[in-house]
Coordinates of C-alpha atoms in Angstrom, one line a residue:
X886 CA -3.8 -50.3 78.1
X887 CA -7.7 -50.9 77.7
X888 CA -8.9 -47.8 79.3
X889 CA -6.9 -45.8 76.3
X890 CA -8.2 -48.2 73.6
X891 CA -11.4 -48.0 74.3
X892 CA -11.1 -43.6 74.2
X893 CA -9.2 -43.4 71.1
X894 CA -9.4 -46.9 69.1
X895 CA -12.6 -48.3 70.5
X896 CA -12.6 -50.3 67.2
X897 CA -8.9 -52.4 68.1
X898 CA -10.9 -52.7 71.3
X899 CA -13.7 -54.2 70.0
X900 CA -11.6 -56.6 67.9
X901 CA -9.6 -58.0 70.5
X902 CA -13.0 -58.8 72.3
X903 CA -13.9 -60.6 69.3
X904 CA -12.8 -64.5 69.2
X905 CA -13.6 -64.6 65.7
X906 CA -11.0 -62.5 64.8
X907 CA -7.5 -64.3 64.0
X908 CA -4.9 -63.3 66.7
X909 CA -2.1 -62.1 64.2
X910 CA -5.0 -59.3 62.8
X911 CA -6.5 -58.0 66.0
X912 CA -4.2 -54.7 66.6
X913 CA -4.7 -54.0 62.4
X914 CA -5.7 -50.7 62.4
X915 CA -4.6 -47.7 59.8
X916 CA -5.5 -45.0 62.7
X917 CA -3.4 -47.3 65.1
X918 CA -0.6 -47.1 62.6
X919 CA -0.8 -43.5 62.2
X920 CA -0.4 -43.1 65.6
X921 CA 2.6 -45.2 65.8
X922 CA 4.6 -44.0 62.9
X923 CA 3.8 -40.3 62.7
X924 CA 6.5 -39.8 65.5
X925 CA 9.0 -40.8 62.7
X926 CA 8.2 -39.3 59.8
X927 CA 8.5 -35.8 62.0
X928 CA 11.7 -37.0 63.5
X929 CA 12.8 -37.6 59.0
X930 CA 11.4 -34.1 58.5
X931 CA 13.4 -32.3 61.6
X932 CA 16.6 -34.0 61.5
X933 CA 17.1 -32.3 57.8
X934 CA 16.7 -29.1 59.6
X935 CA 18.7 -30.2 62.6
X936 CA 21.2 -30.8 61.0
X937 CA 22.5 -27.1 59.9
X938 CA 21.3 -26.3 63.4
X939 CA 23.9 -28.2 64.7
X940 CA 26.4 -27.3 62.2
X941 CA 26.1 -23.2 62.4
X942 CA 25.0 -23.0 65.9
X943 CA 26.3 -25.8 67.5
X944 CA 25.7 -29.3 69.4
X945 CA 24.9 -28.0 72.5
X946 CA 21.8 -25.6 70.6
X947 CA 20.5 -28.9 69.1
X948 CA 20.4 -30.6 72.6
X949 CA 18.6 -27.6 73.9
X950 CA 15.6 -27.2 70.9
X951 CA 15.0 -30.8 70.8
X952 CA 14.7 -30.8 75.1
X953 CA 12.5 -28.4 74.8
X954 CA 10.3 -29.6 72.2
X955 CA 10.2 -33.1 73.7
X956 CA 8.4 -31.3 77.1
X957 CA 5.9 -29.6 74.8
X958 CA 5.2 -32.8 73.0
X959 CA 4.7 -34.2 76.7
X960 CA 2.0 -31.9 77.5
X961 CA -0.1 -32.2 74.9
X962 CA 0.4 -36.3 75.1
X963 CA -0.7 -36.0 79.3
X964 CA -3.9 -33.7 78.3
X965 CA -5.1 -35.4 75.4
X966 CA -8.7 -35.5 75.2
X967 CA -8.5 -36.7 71.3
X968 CA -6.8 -38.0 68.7
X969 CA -5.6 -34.6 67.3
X970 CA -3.9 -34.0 70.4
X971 CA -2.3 -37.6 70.7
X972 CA -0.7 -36.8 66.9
X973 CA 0.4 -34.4 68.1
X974 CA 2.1 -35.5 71.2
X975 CA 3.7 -38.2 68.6
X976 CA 5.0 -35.5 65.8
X977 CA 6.1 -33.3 68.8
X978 CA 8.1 -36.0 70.2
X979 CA 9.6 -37.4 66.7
X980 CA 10.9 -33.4 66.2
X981 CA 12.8 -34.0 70.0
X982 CA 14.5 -36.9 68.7
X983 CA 15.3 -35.0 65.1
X984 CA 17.4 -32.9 66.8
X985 CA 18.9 -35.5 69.7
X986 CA 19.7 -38.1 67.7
X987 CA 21.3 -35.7 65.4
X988 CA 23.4 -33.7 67.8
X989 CA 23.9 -36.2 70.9
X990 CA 26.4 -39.0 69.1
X991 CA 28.2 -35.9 67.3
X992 CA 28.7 -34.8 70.6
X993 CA 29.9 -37.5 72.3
X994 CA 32.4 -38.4 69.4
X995 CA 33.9 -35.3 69.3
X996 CA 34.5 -34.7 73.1
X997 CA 35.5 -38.4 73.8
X998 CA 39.0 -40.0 73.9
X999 CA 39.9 -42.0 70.7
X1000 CA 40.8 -44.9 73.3
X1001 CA 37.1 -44.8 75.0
X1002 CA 34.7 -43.3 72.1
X1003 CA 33.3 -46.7 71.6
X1004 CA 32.5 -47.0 75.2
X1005 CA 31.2 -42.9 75.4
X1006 CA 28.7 -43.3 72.5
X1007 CA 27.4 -46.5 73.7
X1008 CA 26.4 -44.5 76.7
X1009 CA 23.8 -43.0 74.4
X1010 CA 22.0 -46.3 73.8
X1011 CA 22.3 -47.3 77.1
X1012 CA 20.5 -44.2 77.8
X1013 CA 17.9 -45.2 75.6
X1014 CA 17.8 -48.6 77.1
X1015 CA 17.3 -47.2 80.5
X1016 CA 14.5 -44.3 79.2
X1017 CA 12.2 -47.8 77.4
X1018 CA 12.8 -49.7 80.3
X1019 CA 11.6 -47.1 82.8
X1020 CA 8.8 -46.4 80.7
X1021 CA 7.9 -50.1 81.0
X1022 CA 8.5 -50.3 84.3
X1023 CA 5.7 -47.5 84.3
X1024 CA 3.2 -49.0 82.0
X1025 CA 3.2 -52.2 84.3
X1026 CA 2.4 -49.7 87.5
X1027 CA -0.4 -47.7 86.0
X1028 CA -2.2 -50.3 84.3
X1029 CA -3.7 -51.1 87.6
X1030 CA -5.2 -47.8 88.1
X1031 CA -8.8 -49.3 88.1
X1032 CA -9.8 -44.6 87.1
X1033 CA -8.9 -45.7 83.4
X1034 CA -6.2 -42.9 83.4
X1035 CA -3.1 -44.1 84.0
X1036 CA -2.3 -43.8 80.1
X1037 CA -1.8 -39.9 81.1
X1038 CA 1.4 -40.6 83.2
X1039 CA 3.0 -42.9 80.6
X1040 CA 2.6 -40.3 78.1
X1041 CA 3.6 -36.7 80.2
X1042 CA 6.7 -38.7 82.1
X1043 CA 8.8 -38.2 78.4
X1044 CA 8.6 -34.4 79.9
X1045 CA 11.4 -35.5 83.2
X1046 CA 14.3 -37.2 81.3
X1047 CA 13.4 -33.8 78.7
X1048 CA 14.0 -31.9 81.4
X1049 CA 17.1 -33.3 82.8
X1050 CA 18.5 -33.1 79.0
X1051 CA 17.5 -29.5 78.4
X1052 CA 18.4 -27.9 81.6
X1053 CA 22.2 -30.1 81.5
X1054 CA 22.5 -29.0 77.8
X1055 CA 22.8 -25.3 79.6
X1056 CA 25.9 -26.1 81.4
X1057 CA 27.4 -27.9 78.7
X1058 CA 30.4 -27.0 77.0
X1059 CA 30.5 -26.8 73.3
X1060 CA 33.0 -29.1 71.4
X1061 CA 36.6 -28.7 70.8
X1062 CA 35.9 -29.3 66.7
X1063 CA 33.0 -26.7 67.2
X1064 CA 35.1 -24.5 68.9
X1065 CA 37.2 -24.1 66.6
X1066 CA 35.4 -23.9 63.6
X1067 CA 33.3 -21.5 64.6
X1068 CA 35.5 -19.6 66.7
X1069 CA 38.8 -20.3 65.5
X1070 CA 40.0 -20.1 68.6
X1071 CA 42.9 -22.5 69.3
X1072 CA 43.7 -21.4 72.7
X1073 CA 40.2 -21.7 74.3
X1074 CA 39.9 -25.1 72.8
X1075 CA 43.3 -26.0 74.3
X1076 CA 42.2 -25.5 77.7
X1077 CA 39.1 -27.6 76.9
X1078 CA 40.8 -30.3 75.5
X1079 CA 43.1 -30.3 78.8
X1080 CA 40.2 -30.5 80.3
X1081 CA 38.5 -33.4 79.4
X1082 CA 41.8 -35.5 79.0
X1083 CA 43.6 -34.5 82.0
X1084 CA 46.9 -33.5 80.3
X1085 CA 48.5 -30.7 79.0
X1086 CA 50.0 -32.6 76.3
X1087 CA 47.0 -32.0 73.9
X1088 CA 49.3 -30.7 70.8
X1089 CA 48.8 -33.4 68.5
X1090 CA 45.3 -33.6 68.8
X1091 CA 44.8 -30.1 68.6
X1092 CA 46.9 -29.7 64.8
X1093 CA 44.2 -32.1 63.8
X1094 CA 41.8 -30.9 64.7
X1095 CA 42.7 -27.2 63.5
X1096 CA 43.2 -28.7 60.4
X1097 CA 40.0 -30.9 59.9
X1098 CA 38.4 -27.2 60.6
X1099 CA 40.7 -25.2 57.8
X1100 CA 39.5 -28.0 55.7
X1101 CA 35.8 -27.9 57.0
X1102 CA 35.6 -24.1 56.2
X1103 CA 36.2 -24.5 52.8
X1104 CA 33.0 -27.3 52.3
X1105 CA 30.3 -24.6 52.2
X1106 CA 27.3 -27.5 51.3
X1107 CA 28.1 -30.5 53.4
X1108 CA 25.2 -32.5 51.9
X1109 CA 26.4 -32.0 48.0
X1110 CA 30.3 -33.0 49.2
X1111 CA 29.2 -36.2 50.9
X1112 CA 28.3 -37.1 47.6
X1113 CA 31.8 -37.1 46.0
X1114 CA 33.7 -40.0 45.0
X1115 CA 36.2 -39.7 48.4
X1116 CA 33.3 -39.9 50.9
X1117 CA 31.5 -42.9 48.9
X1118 CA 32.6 -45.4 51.9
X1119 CA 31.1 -43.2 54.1
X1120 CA 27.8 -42.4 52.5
X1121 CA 27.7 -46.1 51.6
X1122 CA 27.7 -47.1 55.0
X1123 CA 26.0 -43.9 56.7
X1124 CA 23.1 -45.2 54.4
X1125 CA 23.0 -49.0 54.8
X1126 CA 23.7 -49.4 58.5
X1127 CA 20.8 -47.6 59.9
X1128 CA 19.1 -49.0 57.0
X1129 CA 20.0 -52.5 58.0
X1130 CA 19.6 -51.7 61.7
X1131 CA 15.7 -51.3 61.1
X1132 CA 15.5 -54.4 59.2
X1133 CA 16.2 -56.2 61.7
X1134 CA 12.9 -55.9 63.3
X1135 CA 14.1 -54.5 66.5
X1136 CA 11.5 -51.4 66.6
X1137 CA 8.7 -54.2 66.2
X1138 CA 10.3 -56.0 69.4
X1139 CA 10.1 -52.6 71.1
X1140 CA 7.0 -50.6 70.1
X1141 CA 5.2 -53.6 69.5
X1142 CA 5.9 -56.4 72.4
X1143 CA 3.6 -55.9 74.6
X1144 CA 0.7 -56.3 71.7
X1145 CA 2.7 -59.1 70.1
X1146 CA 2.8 -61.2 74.1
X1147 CA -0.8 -59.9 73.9
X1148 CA -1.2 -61.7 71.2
X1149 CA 0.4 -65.1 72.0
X1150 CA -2.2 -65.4 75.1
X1151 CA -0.1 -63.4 77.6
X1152 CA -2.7 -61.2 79.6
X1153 CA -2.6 -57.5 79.9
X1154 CA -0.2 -56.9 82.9
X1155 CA 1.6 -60.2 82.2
X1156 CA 2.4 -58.6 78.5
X1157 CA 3.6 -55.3 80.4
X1158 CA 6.0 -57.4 82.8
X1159 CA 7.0 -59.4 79.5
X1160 CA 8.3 -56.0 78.0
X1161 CA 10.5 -55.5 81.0
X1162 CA 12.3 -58.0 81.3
X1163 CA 13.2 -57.7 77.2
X1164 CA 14.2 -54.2 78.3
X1165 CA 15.8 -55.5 81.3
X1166 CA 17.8 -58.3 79.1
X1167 CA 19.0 -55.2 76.5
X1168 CA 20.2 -53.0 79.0
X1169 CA 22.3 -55.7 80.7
X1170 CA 23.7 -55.9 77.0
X1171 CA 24.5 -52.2 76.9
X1172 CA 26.2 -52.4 79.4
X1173 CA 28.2 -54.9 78.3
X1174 CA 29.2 -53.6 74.4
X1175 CA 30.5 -50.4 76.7
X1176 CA 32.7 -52.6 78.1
X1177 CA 34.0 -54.9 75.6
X1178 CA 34.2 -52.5 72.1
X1179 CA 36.9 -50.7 72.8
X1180 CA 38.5 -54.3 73.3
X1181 CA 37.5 -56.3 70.6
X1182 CA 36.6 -53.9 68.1
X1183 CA 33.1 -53.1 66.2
X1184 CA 33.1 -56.0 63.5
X1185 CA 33.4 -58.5 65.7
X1186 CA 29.9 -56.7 68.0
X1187 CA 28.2 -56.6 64.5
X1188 CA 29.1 -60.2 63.4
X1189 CA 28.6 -61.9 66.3
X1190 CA 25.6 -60.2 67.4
X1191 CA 24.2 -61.0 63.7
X1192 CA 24.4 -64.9 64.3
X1193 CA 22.9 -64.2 67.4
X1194 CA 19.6 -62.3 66.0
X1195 CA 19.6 -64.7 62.7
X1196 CA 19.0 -67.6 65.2
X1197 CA 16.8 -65.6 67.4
X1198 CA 14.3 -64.5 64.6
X1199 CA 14.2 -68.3 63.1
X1200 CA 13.4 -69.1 66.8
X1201 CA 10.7 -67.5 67.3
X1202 CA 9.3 -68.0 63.8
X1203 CA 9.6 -71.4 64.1
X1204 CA 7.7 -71.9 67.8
X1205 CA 5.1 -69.3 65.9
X1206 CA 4.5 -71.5 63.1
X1207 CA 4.1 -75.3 65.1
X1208 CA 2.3 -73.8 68.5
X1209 CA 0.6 -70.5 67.3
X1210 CA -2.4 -70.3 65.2
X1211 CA -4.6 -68.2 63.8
X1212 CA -7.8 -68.7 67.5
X1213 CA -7.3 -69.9 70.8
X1214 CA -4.3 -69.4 73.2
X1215 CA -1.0 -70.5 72.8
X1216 CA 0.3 -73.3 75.9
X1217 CA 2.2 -71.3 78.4
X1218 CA 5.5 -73.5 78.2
X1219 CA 5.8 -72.1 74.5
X1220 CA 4.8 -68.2 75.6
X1221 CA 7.5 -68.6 77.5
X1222 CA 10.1 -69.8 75.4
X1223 CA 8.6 -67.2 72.7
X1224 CA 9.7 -64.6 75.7
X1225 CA 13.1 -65.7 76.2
X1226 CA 14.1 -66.0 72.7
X1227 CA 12.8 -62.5 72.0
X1228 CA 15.5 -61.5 74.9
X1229 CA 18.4 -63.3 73.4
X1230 CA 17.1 -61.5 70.5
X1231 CA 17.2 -57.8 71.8
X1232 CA 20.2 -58.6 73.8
X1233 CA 22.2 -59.9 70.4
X1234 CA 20.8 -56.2 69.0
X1235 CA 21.7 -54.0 72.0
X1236 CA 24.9 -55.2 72.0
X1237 CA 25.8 -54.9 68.4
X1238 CA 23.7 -53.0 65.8
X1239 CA 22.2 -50.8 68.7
X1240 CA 24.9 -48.5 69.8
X1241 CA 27.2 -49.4 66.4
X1242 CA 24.6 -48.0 64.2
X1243 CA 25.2 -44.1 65.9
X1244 CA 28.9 -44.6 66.7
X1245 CA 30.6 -46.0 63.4
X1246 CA 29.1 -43.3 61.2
X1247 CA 30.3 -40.1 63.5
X1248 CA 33.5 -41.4 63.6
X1249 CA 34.1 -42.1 60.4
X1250 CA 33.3 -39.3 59.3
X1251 CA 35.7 -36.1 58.8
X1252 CA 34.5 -32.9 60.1
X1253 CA 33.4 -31.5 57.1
X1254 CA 30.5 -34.0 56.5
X1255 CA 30.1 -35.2 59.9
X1256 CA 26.7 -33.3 60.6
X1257 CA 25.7 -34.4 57.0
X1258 CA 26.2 -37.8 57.6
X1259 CA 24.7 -37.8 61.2
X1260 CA 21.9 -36.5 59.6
X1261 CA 21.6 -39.4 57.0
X1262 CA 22.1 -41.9 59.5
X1263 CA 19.2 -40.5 61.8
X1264 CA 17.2 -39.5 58.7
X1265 CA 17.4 -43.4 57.4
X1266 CA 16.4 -44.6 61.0
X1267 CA 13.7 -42.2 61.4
X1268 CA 12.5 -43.7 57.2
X1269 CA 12.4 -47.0 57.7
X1270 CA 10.9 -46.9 61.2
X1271 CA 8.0 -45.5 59.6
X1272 CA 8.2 -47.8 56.6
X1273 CA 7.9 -50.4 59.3
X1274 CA 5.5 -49.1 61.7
X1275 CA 3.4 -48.1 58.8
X1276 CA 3.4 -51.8 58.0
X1277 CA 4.0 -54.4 60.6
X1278 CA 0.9 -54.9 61.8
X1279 CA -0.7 -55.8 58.1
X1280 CA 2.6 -57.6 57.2
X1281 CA 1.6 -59.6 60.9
X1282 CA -1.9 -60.1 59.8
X1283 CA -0.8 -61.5 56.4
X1284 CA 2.1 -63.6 56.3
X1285 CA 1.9 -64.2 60.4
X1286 CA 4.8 -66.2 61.9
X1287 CA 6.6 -65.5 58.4
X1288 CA 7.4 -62.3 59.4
X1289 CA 10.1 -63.3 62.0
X1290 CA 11.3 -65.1 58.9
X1291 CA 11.8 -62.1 56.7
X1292 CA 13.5 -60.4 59.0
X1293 CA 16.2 -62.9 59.8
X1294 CA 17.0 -63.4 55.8
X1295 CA 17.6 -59.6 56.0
X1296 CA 19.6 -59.8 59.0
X1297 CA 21.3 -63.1 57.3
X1298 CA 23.0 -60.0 53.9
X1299 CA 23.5 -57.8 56.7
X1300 CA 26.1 -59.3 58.4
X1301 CA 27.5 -60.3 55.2
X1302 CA 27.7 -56.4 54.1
X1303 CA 29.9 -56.1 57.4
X1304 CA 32.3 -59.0 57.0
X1305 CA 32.9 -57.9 53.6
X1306 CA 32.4 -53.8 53.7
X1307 CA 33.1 -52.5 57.0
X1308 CA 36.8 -51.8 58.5
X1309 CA 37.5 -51.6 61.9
X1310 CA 37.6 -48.4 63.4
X1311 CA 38.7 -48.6 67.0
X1312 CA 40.9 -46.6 68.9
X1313 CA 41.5 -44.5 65.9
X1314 CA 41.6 -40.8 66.1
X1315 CA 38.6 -39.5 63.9
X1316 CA 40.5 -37.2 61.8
X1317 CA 43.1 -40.1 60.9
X1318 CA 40.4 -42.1 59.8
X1319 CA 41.1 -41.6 56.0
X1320 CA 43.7 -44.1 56.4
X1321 CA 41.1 -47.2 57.1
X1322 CA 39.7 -46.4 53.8
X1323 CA 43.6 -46.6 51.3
X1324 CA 44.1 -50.3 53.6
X1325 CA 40.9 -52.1 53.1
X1326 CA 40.2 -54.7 49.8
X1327 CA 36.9 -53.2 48.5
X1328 CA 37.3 -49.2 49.6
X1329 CA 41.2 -48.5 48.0
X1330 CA 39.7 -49.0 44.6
X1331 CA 37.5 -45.9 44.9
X1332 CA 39.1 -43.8 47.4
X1333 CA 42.4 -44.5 46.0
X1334 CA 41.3 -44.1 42.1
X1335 CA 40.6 -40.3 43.4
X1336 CA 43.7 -39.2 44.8
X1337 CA 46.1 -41.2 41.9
X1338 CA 43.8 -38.9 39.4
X1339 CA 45.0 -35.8 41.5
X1340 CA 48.6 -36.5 41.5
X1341 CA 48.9 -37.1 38.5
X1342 CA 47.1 -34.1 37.7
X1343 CA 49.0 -31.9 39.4
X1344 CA 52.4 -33.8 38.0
X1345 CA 51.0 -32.3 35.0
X1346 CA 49.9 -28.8 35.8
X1347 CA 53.9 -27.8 35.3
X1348 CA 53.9 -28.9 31.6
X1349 CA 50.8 -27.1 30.3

C-alpha cells in the first residue's frame, strides 16, 4: 500500500516514482528487508524454546503461548506509529508461529487415525491457505481507503484467527502419546482414544503407544539422540525437506507477489486482486492433496507436484526474459500469462511440498525425538525464509528474470532427493514406522548396520 510506504519507507516510495529506476530494483531496500525477514529469524529463535515447551508441558501449552503472543504482536502491528513498533509487530508474530508450527502438526499426528493423518495434517496448510487468502482478500478492501490507514487493519486482523486459536486451545484435549508420557495414565488415555476413533477396540494402539512412551522416558536429551546412527533417515530428511521446501521460491510467490505484479506493470489494486486469485488457486489445491494423499500416497504429491513447479518456474522465467525489461511496462497479454503460471505454480506447491513438508517429518518420527525433529523442521523453514527474504529482492535486482531460473534447477535435485530417498509413509501407524526404514534400498544400510552390531553384541555378552 502507498499510504504505508510513504510513513515507513518513503525512500522505496520515492523509487517506484522514479522511471529511471530499473523495475526488478525498485522494492531494494535493506530496511524493507529487515522488515520482512525479522519475523523469521524470531520464529528460528522460539521454536528452539518451543520445542521443550511442548515436550514437558504439552501441545496444547504450546498452542496457547503462541495464541497469545500472536494477539500481542497484533497490537503493536495496528498502533504502529514507527518502525520500532512495526519490528516489533514482525518478531512478535515470528515467536507465534515458533510455537504453532511446532506444536500444531505434532498435534494433529498424534490425535489423527493412521488411515486419515495425511488428510488431518493437511488441514493445517489449508488453514494457512485460508489465513493468506483472507488477508488478501483484505489488502484488496482497504487499499481503497482514500484516510491512508487502511494498512492498520491488515496488520491488527492477525489478532482474530489468534484468538480463535488461543481461546479453542482451552478446550482442547491433550494427546493420547502426551498423556501417557507424562501421566502414565493408560486408562484416561483409553477413553480418549475411544473417543476420537469411535470404538472400544483401541488395545493395539494403545500397547504402542505405552511402549513408544516406556521408550521415550528413557531419551532424556531428544536433540543429542536424533543425532544417532538409527534416526539418520529421519534427521536427513527432517533437515532437507523444509530445506528444499523454501528453495522452491514459494515464500517469494507469497510475501512478495503483489510487489513482483507491481512490478510487471500491474497497478496497485490490480496487484492486490492478482495475489487473490494465487491464494484462491492454492487453496483449491489444499483441498485437493486432503483428498487424494491418503489415496495415492506422499511420493507421488511430491513428484508430481515437482514437475509441475520445475515447468512453472522456467515459465515464468522465460516470458520474464523475452517480454520484461529492465523500463517501461510489460503488454498485458504477457502480465497475464505471467499470473496464471504463477498459479499453476502455487497450486503444484500447495498440493505437494506445502502440507508434506509438516506431515512426513511428525510421522516419521518416533515419540522420543518427535518434538526434536518438529522443531528442526520448523527451525529450517523459519532459516531459510530469512535466508531468502533477506535476499530476494537484491538477488531480483541482479540477476532479474534468472531468478525464477535458480529456483527451478533447485526444485529440478529436489524431486530427485524424493524419488531416490524418501519411502512412502501412508496409512502406517507412527510407532510402526521403523519398519519403512529395514525395506527401503538406501536407508537398510545405515539403520540396518546398527541393529546387526547390537545382535551380535549381545550374542557375545554370554562368552565374556
Amino acid at each position: 500500500m502507498d499510504s504505508f510506504l510513504k510513513r515507513f519507507f518513503p525512500g522505496v516510495y520515492q523509487k517506484k516514482q522514479d522511471s529511471k529506476v530499473s523495475h526488478y530494483c525498485q522494492f531494494d531496500s535493506e530496511l524493507l528487508t529487515v522488515f520482512t525477514s525479522s519475523l523469521y529469524i524470531a520464529g528460528l529463535v522460539a521454536t528452539l524454546f518451543a520445542s521443550s515447551v511442548t515436550r514437558r508441558y504439552g501441545r496444547r501449552t504450546s498452542m496457547l503461548i503462541g495464541g497469545a503472543v500472536f494477539i500481542a504482536g497484533s497490537v503493536f502491528g495496528g498502533t504502529a506509529v514507527n518502525v520500532f513498533m512495526l519490528l516489533m509487530n514482525r518478531i512478535l508474530l515470528g515467536v507465534g508461529l515458533g510455537f504453532t508450527n511446532q506444536s500444531i502438526p505434532l498435534y494433529l499426528s498424534e490425535m489423527a487415525p493412521p488411515r486419515y493423518r495425511g488428510a488431518i495434517n493437511n488441514g493445517f496448510e489449508l488453514c494457512i491457505s485460508l489465513g493468506i487468502l483472507f488477508a488478501n482478500v483484505l489488502n484488496y478492501c482497504v487499499v481503497k481507503i482514500t484516510a491512508g490507514w487502511g494498512w492498520r487493519i491488515s496488520l491488527s486482523m492477525a489478532a482474530v484467527p489468534a484468538a480463535f486459536l488461543t481461546i479453542g486451545a482451552v478446550f482442547l484435549p491433550e494427546t493420547p502419546s502426551f498423556i501417557i508420557e507424562r501421566d502414565a495414565d493408560a486408562d484416561k488415555a483409553r477413553i480418549l482414544l475411544q473417543r476420537l476413533r469411535g470404538t472400544t477396540s483401541v488395545q493395539k494402539e494403545l500397547d504402542d503407544l505405552v511402549a513408544a512412551s516406556n521408550l521415550s522416558r528413557t531419551v532424556q536429551y531428544p536433540f543429542r539422540n536424533i543425532f544417532k546412527r538409527k534416526y539418520r533417515p529421519q534427521l536427513v530428511i527432517a533437515l532437507l525437506v523444509p530445506f528444499f521446501n523454501q528453495l522452491t521460491g514459494i515464500n517469494v510467490m507469497n510475501f512478495y507477489a503483489p510487489v513482483m505484479f507491481r512490478t510487471i506493470g500491474l497497478k496497485e489494486s490490480a496487484s492486490l486482486l492478482s495475489s487473490v486469485v494465487n491464494r484462491l488457486c492454492a487453496t483449491f489445491a489444499n483441498i485437493i492433496a486432503m483428498i487424494v494423499v491418503d489415496r495415492f500416497g506422499r511420493r507421488k504429491l511430491f513428484l508430481v507436484g515437482g514437475v509441475q513447479m520445475i515447468l512453472s518456474q522456467l515459465a515464468v522465467g522465460a516470458i520474464l526474459a523475452a517480454e520484461f525489461k529492465d523500463y517501461g511496462s510489460m503488454d498485458k497479454e504477457y502480465a497475464y500469462l505471467v499470473l496464471i503460471t504463477m498459479c499453476v505454480f502455487v497450486a503444484g506447491f500447495a498440493w505437494s511440498w506445502g502440507p508434506l513438508t509438516f506431515l512426513v517429518p511428525t510421522e516419521i518420527c518416533p515419540l522420543e525425538i518427535r518434538s526434536a525433529g518438529q522443531s528442526i523442521v520448523v527451525a529450517v523453514v523459519f532459516l531459510m525464509t530469512f535466508v531468502i527474504g533477506q535476499t530476494f529482492l537484491a538477488v531480483l535486482c541482479r540477476i532479474k528474470s534468472g531468478t525464477f531460473f535458480f529456483f527451478a534447477g533447485w526444485i529440478c535435485l529436489m524431486t530427485v532427493f524424493v524419488y531416490f530417498f524418501l519411502p512412502e509413509t501412508k496409512k502406517l501407524p507412527m510407532e510402526q514406522m521403523e519398519q519403512v526404514w529395514r525395506k527401503h534400498w538406501f536407508w537398510k544400510k545405515i539403520v540396518g548396520e546398527e541393529e546387526e552390531t547390537k545382535q551380535a553384541e549381545k550374542t557375545a555378552l554370554p562368552s565374556m
